Amino acid sequence: MEANLVLFKKDGSQTTFSLPSDVTVLGRSHDCDLRIPLKIVSRRHCQLSQNKEAVKIHDLDSRGGTFVNGKRVNAATIKAGDYIRIGPLTFLLRINGEPKEIAPPQPAPKEPQAPRVAADELSGLDIEGSDSFLAELDDL
């Protein structure tokens, strides 16, 4: 199974990141597999686990929560096309090239929103991790 996260930027562009292993931890800490250096993201925010049949997400007692398709989750099985929100960032899960058409989510009127991040906090921000998990998020 080839699983990727597609990051949506404010300018409408997208960046795709491969999940570096069967168990991938996302968070602010330097020891995370996919590092998101924003104060609003917990040190160890959530974990994605994948095998040949499924991808599961587990919130790691994060302060701001982990959201799948606009709903806060502690643990869930996620599928291709699901949206994952961590802090102010929204990703789409793509498995084996599906879905082919990618569009940013439409926010629900009563969906909880992550607090806005000051522009100077995003200046020069890089998401870090193994392989190609680097992104320029200046345009968020």
PDB file of C-alpha atoms in Angstrom, residues 10 29 42 51 72 95 122:
ATOM      1  CA  LYS A  10      -3.843  28.819   1.294  1.00  0.00           C
ATOM      2  CA  SER A  29       9.139  17.337  18.468  1.00  0.00           C
ATOM      3  CA  SER A  42       1.602  19.064  20.200  1.00  0.00           C
ATOM      4  CA  ASN A  51      -0.669  -2.241   6.907  1.00  0.00           C
ATOM      5  CA  ARG A  72     -12.439  15.202  16.469  1.00  0.00           C
ATOM      6  CA  ILE A  95      -3.858   5.572  -1.004  1.00  0.00           C
ATOM      7  CA  LEU A 122       4.719  30.694   9.636  1.00  0.00           C
TER       8      LEU A 122
END
